[in-house]
C-alpha positions as MATLAB code, in Angstrom:
seq = 'MTAVGPVLTSHNPADPSDVLLRIPAPGAFETVDTVERARAAQPGWLLGGAAARSAALGAVADGIDAARAELASLAVREVGKPLTEARAEVARTAAIWRYYAQAPYEPVGAVHETAAGPGLLFSRRRPYGVAGLITPWNFPFAIPSWKSAPALAAGNTVVLKPAPEATACARRLSEIVQHAVPAGVFTVLPGGPTEGNALVSAADVVSFTGSTAVGQAVVRTATARGVPVQAEMGGLNAAVVLADADIGQAAAHIAASIAGYAGQKCTATSRVIAVGAALEPLREALAEALRAVPVGDPTDPATVCGPLIDEHARGQVGDAWHGLCALAGGTVPDKPGWYAAPTLVEKVPAGHRLLREEVFGPIAALLPAEDLAHAVRITNSVPYGLVTSVHTADLNTALNGLDRLDTGMIRINAPSTGVDFHLPFGGAKASSHGPREQGRAAPEFYTSSRTYTLSPTGAT';
ca = [
       0.384   -0.157    0.313;
       1.588    3.499   -0.896;
       1.174    6.046    1.549;
      -0.945    8.582    0.999;
      -1.104   10.012    4.245;
       0.083   10.207    7.840;
       1.663    7.063    9.215;
      -0.321    5.207   12.229;
       2.220    4.376   14.624;
       0.823    2.345   18.205;
       2.674    2.064   21.297;
       2.427    0.563   24.006;
       1.307    2.823   26.921;
       2.926    0.861   30.109;
       6.434    1.410   28.130;
       6.014    4.390   25.034;
       9.311    2.957   23.842;
       7.914   -0.458   22.592;
       6.577    0.233   19.047;
       3.669   -2.350   17.962;
       3.565   -0.671   14.324;
       3.647    1.551   12.123;
       1.976    1.564    9.010;
       0.816    4.425    6.635;
      -3.143    5.575    6.211;
      -4.677    4.295    3.241;
      -6.573    7.849    2.520;
      -9.910    8.452    1.431;
      -9.801    7.084   -2.444;
      -8.804    3.392   -0.454;
     -11.372    3.813    1.982;
     -14.110    4.156   -0.813;
     -12.798    1.171   -2.981;
     -12.575   -0.840    0.473;
     -16.564    0.164    0.844;
     -17.547   -0.927   -2.645;
     -15.844   -4.379   -2.411;
     -17.707   -4.830    0.484;
     -20.859   -3.215   -1.008;
     -20.130   -6.561   -4.193;
     -19.791   -8.694   -1.617;
     -22.786   -8.145    0.175;
     -25.579   -9.791   -1.942;
     -23.870  -13.376   -1.795;
     -23.067  -13.220    2.415;
     -27.160  -12.436    2.191;
     -28.181  -14.873   -0.204;
     -25.770  -17.333    1.407;
     -28.511  -18.060    3.847;
     -29.308  -18.089    7.878;
     -27.362  -21.245    8.346;
     -24.725  -19.908    6.846;
     -23.796  -16.902    8.603;
     -24.602  -18.622   11.495;
     -22.268  -21.149   11.275;
     -19.637  -18.274   10.496;
     -20.230  -16.221   13.191;
     -19.947  -19.447   15.552;
     -16.730  -19.794   13.907;
     -15.284  -16.527   14.585;
     -15.752  -17.282   18.538;
     -14.177  -20.425   18.316;
     -11.901  -18.744   16.756;
     -11.579  -16.073   19.404;
     -11.353  -18.648   21.960;
      -8.216  -20.608   20.283;
      -6.653  -17.372   20.307;
      -7.797  -16.195   24.354;
      -4.237  -15.728   25.782;
      -2.701  -14.132   22.488;
      -5.617  -11.951   22.199;
      -5.664  -10.694   25.789;
      -1.519  -10.392   25.610;
      -1.896   -8.035   22.992;
      -4.656   -5.524   24.315;
      -2.291   -5.539   27.313;
       0.288   -4.286   24.992;
      -1.389   -1.860   22.902;
      -3.905   -0.455   24.818;
      -2.692   -0.786   28.686;
      -5.025   -2.752   29.728;
      -4.778   -4.537   32.952;
      -4.009   -8.297   32.234;
      -7.486   -9.524   34.512;
      -9.960   -7.287   32.987;
      -8.354   -8.259   28.969;
      -8.615  -11.868   29.719;
     -12.213  -10.861   30.736;
     -12.854   -8.706   27.467;
     -11.629  -11.533   25.041;
     -14.241  -13.977   26.970;
     -16.904  -11.283   26.675;
     -16.266  -11.213   22.826;
     -16.064  -14.662   22.345;
     -19.695  -14.766   24.215;
     -21.087  -12.074   22.115;
     -20.126  -13.700   18.701;
     -21.952  -16.599   19.760;
     -25.004  -15.046   21.309;
     -25.187  -13.394   17.580;
     -25.086  -16.490   16.197;
     -28.054  -17.440   16.894;
     -29.535  -13.927   15.275;
     -29.998  -15.135   11.672;
     -32.534  -17.701   13.072;
     -35.002  -14.720   14.569;
     -37.929  -13.761   13.077;
     -37.554  -11.016   10.626;
     -41.181  -10.148   10.254;
     -44.831  -10.333   10.608;
     -47.709  -11.388    8.893;
     -51.093   -9.364    8.817;
     -54.515   -9.467    7.274;
     -55.849   -7.528    4.882;
     -58.416   -4.860    5.568;
     -60.511   -6.212    2.932;
     -60.548   -8.741    0.468;
     -58.077  -12.012   -0.556;
     -54.267  -11.385   -0.537;
     -51.753  -11.144    1.869;
     -49.860   -8.112    3.768;
     -46.690   -9.321    5.756;
     -43.590   -7.010    6.877;
     -39.773   -7.793    7.115;
     -36.457   -6.567    7.814;
     -33.592   -6.166    5.317;
     -29.904   -5.374    5.632;
     -28.702   -1.765    4.391;
     -25.673   -3.143    2.587;
     -22.397   -1.989    4.021;
     -22.065   -1.447    7.478;
     -19.338    1.223    8.427;
     -17.860    1.065   12.121;
     -16.087    3.210   13.923;
     -15.023    1.921   17.208;
     -12.676    3.187   20.427;
      -9.329    1.814   21.892;
     -10.506    1.050   25.299;
     -12.172   -1.961   24.238;
     -10.189   -3.120   21.444;
     -12.171   -6.467   20.468;
     -14.978   -6.110   22.300;
     -16.877   -3.116   20.945;
     -15.668   -4.031   17.388;
     -17.450   -7.228   17.998;
     -21.080   -5.815   19.308;
     -21.097   -3.800   16.146;
     -20.284   -6.241   13.794;
     -21.283   -9.439   14.724;
     -25.083   -8.364   14.492;
     -24.204   -6.243   11.119;
     -23.316   -9.830    9.853;
     -25.690  -11.826   11.164;
     -28.348   -9.723    9.594;
     -26.551   -9.664    6.223;
     -24.815   -6.533    6.115;
     -21.244   -6.540    5.186;
     -18.786   -4.677    7.439;
     -16.181   -2.253    7.278;
     -14.412   -1.337   10.611;
     -12.253    1.583   11.404;
     -10.759    1.384   14.309;
      -8.870    4.108   16.495;
      -4.539    4.369   15.576;
      -4.231    3.304   19.172;
      -5.723   -0.129   18.674;
      -4.849   -0.844   15.151;
      -2.727   -4.026   15.901;
      -5.728   -5.612   18.095;
      -8.587   -4.508   15.164;
      -6.081   -6.842   12.795;
      -5.885   -9.484   14.552;
      -9.607   -9.481   15.223;
      -9.907   -9.170   11.255;
      -7.773  -12.408   10.554;
      -9.763  -14.241   13.006;
     -13.466  -13.190   11.190;
     -11.819  -13.353    7.786;
     -10.896  -16.886    8.441;
     -14.845  -17.419    8.606;
     -16.391  -15.210    6.536;
     -16.343  -14.986    2.347;
     -13.827  -12.831    0.761;
     -14.938   -8.474    1.027;
     -17.719   -9.537    4.026;
     -15.733   -8.237    6.981;
     -12.567   -5.694    6.473;
     -10.631   -3.423    9.279;
      -9.388   -0.195    7.633;
      -6.512    1.304    9.567;
      -6.821    5.526    9.665;
      -7.540    8.554   11.696;
     -10.080   11.250   10.580;
      -9.709   11.442    6.552;
     -10.793    7.408    6.791;
     -12.988    7.871    9.017;
     -14.905   10.880    7.557;
     -14.349    8.987    4.036;
     -16.252    5.799    5.356;
     -19.207    7.916    7.129;
     -19.651    9.345    3.751;
     -19.545    6.158    1.896;
     -21.527    3.381    3.828;
     -25.151    2.752    4.048;
     -25.567    2.552    7.873;
     -23.305    4.001   10.646;
     -22.062    2.881   14.198;
     -19.801    4.993   16.020;
     -18.172    4.863   19.503;
     -15.853    7.501   20.698;
     -15.448   11.039   21.575;
     -18.770   13.521   21.946;
     -17.172   16.115   19.287;
     -16.084   13.681   17.067;
     -19.625   11.907   17.414;
     -21.627   15.018   16.691;
     -19.604   15.421   13.316;
     -20.500   11.690   12.721;
     -24.235   11.944   13.203;
     -24.057   15.222   10.905;
     -22.564   13.791    8.151;
     -24.789   10.585    8.122;
     -28.164   12.704    8.892;
     -27.180   14.960    5.877;
     -26.793   12.012    3.444;
     -30.085   10.021    5.316;
     -28.468    6.873    6.667;
     -29.011    5.329    9.584;
     -26.406    6.345   12.168;
     -26.072    5.512   15.828;
     -23.483    7.040   18.692;
     -22.431    6.565   21.783;
     -20.373    9.235   22.784;
     -19.294   10.813   26.563;
     -20.170   10.144   29.745;
     -20.061   11.887   32.941;
     -21.589    9.509   35.215;
     -22.315    9.610   38.971;
     -22.793    7.627   42.030;
     -25.616    8.230   44.468;
     -24.557    6.934   47.878;
     -27.769    7.336   50.419;
     -27.322    6.969   54.115;
     -28.852    3.657   54.659;
     -26.404    2.222   51.999;
     -23.708   -0.282   53.055;
     -20.801    2.190   52.896;
     -17.970   -0.365   52.413;
     -19.700   -2.487   49.577;
     -20.484    1.290   47.763;
     -16.791    2.610   48.288;
     -15.530   -1.019   47.258;
     -17.755   -0.390   43.941;
     -17.374    3.071   43.404;
     -13.363    2.910   43.738;
     -13.494   -0.110   41.063;
     -15.243    2.367   38.650;
     -13.246    5.239   39.274;
      -9.960    3.235   38.913;
     -10.360    0.434   36.694;
      -8.159    0.393   33.630;
      -7.582    4.332   34.475;
     -10.740    5.018   34.478;
     -10.798    5.107   30.699;
     -14.388    3.722   30.217;
     -17.337    5.704   29.035;
     -19.619    4.107   32.197;
     -16.526    5.280   34.916;
     -17.586    6.842   38.129;
     -17.106   10.616   37.452;
     -19.296   12.333   40.559;
     -19.888   10.455   43.520;
     -23.075   12.086   45.421;
     -23.149   11.318   49.318;
     -26.740   11.954   50.438;
     -27.406   13.644   54.142;
     -25.039   11.516   56.649;
     -23.699    9.332   53.876;
     -20.925   12.133   53.515;
     -18.087   11.473   56.491;
     -17.978    8.064   56.256;
     -18.061    7.615   52.671;
     -15.673   10.441   52.157;
     -13.127    8.238   54.412;
     -13.922    4.576   53.172;
     -13.499    5.634   49.672;
     -10.467    7.549   49.814;
      -8.943    4.576   51.737;
     -10.131    2.171   49.110;
      -8.763    4.179   46.148;
      -5.373    4.286   47.915;
      -5.584    0.796   47.605;
      -6.151    0.131   44.333;
      -3.533   -1.807   42.933;
      -1.422    0.665   40.191;
       1.257   -0.534   38.303;
       2.340   -2.523   35.334;
      -0.578   -3.993   33.406;
       0.996   -7.240   32.443;
       0.664   -8.303   36.297;
      -2.521  -10.330   36.967;
      -3.397   -8.109   40.224;
      -2.700   -4.894   38.880;
      -6.516   -2.944   38.294;
      -5.039    0.707   37.315;
      -2.609    0.357   34.681;
      -1.482    3.377   32.352;
      -3.334    5.445   30.577;
      -3.461    5.443   26.894;
      -0.647    7.917   26.160;
       0.973   11.417   27.531;
      -1.774   13.496   26.265;
      -4.642   11.822   28.271;
      -2.512   11.652   31.402;
      -1.755   15.821   30.894;
      -5.530   15.878   30.984;
      -6.213   14.042   33.963;
      -3.027   16.303   35.707;
      -4.420   19.330   34.679;
      -7.959   18.385   36.017;
      -6.747   17.705   39.779;
      -4.474   20.550   39.445;
      -5.562   23.336   42.298;
      -8.229   20.805   43.795;
      -8.198   19.191   47.476;
      -7.228   15.903   46.674;
      -8.290   13.625   49.179;
      -6.724   10.263   47.647;
      -4.121   10.763   44.655;
      -3.518   13.650   42.778;
       0.337   12.274   42.082;
       1.961   10.500   39.241;
       4.083    7.793   39.866;
       7.552    7.967   39.072;
       8.105    4.922   36.519;
       7.691    4.779   32.820;
       4.623    5.011   31.013;
       1.421    6.908   31.610;
       0.570    6.569   34.644;
      -1.567    8.631   37.253;
      -2.660    7.714   40.952;
      -6.487    6.729   41.460;
      -7.804   10.222   42.553;
     -10.683   11.605   44.245;
     -10.957   15.241   44.980;
     -13.666   17.394   46.994;
     -14.610   21.047   47.308;
     -14.743   21.425   43.476;
     -16.241   24.769   42.195;
     -18.996   24.944   40.315;
     -18.402   25.029   36.492;
     -15.042   23.035   36.695;
     -14.226   21.325   33.946;
     -14.946   17.778   36.583;
     -18.439   18.919   36.792;
     -19.161   19.649   33.065;
     -16.555   17.334   30.697;
     -15.709   13.873   30.581;
     -12.101   13.644   31.759;
     -11.656    9.874   30.809;
      -9.210    9.279   33.626;
      -9.070    7.644   37.116;
     -10.384   10.525   38.827;
     -14.013   11.780   40.428;
     -15.237   14.339   42.303;
     -16.711   14.054   45.983;
     -19.815   16.095   46.372;
     -22.569   16.597   48.614;
     -26.312   16.645   48.841;
     -28.896   17.239   51.254;
     -31.369   14.687   50.367;
     -32.456   12.697   47.137;
     -34.085   14.929   45.516;
     -30.916   17.334   45.568;
     -28.685   14.340   44.476;
     -31.335   13.762   41.725;
     -30.806   17.273   40.259;
     -26.700   17.139   40.988;
     -26.417   13.770   38.742;
     -29.384   15.424   35.842;
     -27.736   18.865   35.909;
     -24.403   18.036   33.320;
     -24.807   17.060   29.399;
     -24.696   13.507   29.535;
     -26.746   10.778   30.487;
     -25.151    7.560   30.290;
     -25.202    5.435   33.844;
     -25.737    6.007   37.151;
     -25.180    3.742   39.947;
     -27.337    4.353   43.584;
     -26.374    2.654   46.381;
     -28.920    1.937   48.979;
     -30.577   -0.463   51.648;
     -34.384    0.662   50.663;
     -35.928   -0.368   47.534;
     -38.710    1.524   47.866;
     -36.262    5.021   47.774;
     -34.334    3.547   44.924;
     -37.270    2.869   42.891;
     -38.605    6.487   43.975;
     -35.712    8.276   42.697;
     -35.155    6.163   39.687;
     -37.423    7.532   37.236;
     -36.425   11.275   37.675;
     -32.769    9.893   36.660;
     -31.839   11.236   33.079;
     -29.727    8.325   32.370;
     -30.129    5.427   30.287;
     -28.783    2.942   32.343;
     -29.289    2.352   36.395;
     -27.411    0.195   38.512;
     -28.744   -0.109   42.047;
     -25.702   -1.346   44.732;
     -23.523   -2.114   41.631;
     -20.475   -0.528   39.985;
     -21.441    2.214   37.262;
     -19.189   -0.148   35.058;
     -20.031   -3.206   33.532;
     -22.210   -4.296   30.570;
     -24.418   -6.566   29.748;
     -24.025   -7.429   26.510;
     -27.229   -9.055   25.638;
     -29.344   -5.966   27.054;
     -29.760   -2.736   25.050;
     -26.857    0.171   25.606;
     -27.277    3.253   25.613;
     -27.648    6.932   27.207;
     -29.801   10.099   27.022;
     -29.058   13.603   25.984;
     -25.548   14.345   24.712;
     -23.943   10.903   25.387;
     -26.243    8.681   22.684;
     -27.849    9.597   19.172;
     -30.410    6.872   17.657;
     -30.919    3.210   18.511;
     -29.082    1.318   21.110;
     -26.435   -1.302   20.666;
     -26.664   -4.726   21.975;
     -28.882   -7.488   22.587;
     -31.783   -7.792   20.330;
     -31.889   -4.609   19.761;
     -28.794   -3.940   17.740;
     -29.810   -6.513   14.699;
     -32.996   -4.008   14.038;
     -30.410   -1.322   13.534;
     -28.816   -2.627   11.550;
     -32.139   -3.736    9.065;
     -34.744   -1.750    7.693;
     -38.375   -2.471    7.711;
     -40.365   -3.339    4.130;
     -43.930   -4.030    3.663;
     -45.332   -6.168    1.235;
     -48.579   -6.283   -0.099;
     -49.676   -9.335   -2.165;
     -53.060   -9.399   -3.915;
     -53.650  -12.151   -6.956;
     -54.792  -11.408  -10.050;
     -58.270  -10.678  -10.438;
     -58.963   -9.304   -7.403;
     -61.225   -6.376   -6.994;
];
């Protein structure tokens, strides 16, 4: 491939001198050509039938299982994911492909009686054609899979543009998928903004996960073309802790949601809202829990908080805690790699970036609330609405507050992080655009409904 744009470089965030790959970006013309090849392959993929598509997706799951140790190690090296979490992601990735391997056998329509006279009315869902998928680096196997598998199951072909930081992971996943499907059905297209823009401008259906600013641009471009688009973007997630909660359990859950994978998840907890008398015991318990989080080499199975993805990301976290009162953390470990200590700050001024922007690192603000109604107002005060965790021993209190939360996912006595791939995933407000991902909602997004009227000849 001739270099027509910048060179993509992938570094090990735990050891920036370790370079995984350097490859030229293919450019816009190659992107469009890739989409056209996928479009040419799509009719044959669909006409192969449900059994062939199901078998192919099952074979992908088997291939992922067979390579699970290699894939986990690659995620550790390329995106700094702690080994234990990387292993869990690979296992979930195989489960995602197995789950959607059954989707080709699901009903794709319904039969209806005519309003009058003989004939047949029915609806049927059909694939759009080429699914253009743009994915982030933080879940380098799971997110490409939970987009690709339902798109393929429905009869689309896929062109996947991964984040440059996760190019090696995406290319290895592509090798496994391409071994199971015909040529042109699944293609990984490395690249940056040029390739992403070209893909959104050429695909028949678009799914994006990433930053809010880029996601909004993707939505504008796809909407202007009249193609279906979904975008999963930022989160500024809250954990609400009531006075009757198990404070120790809540602190453990919240610490994991702040510091796990260095807070580099859209579902990470960024704001901790302590209601009434919960403030003092939670302040102490959560600070202690964060100080106890194992920070270090992601190849160590005991590590929970590894490095941030790059120097810029660590700088963003440092800028966020600068000048604030840190109850835990607020320091940079003296070691190679882009590490930051899990941090909890309090007395954060109104309007501070921690209270209005997603920092995407292991840092959260502790905020007091007078009562549940006040906590709900604080939770809803930001532009985002992805997930909220609520910690309480009183189910009635929890249920009373649930319907007032402007978030797409609500987790009771559980961390804000964690995704059930068989359930719909998505948020409200600036966190998400378009239909939900995952579960049975996903194949519907990748298909359109058509209504058919069949009338017998000679009918009046």
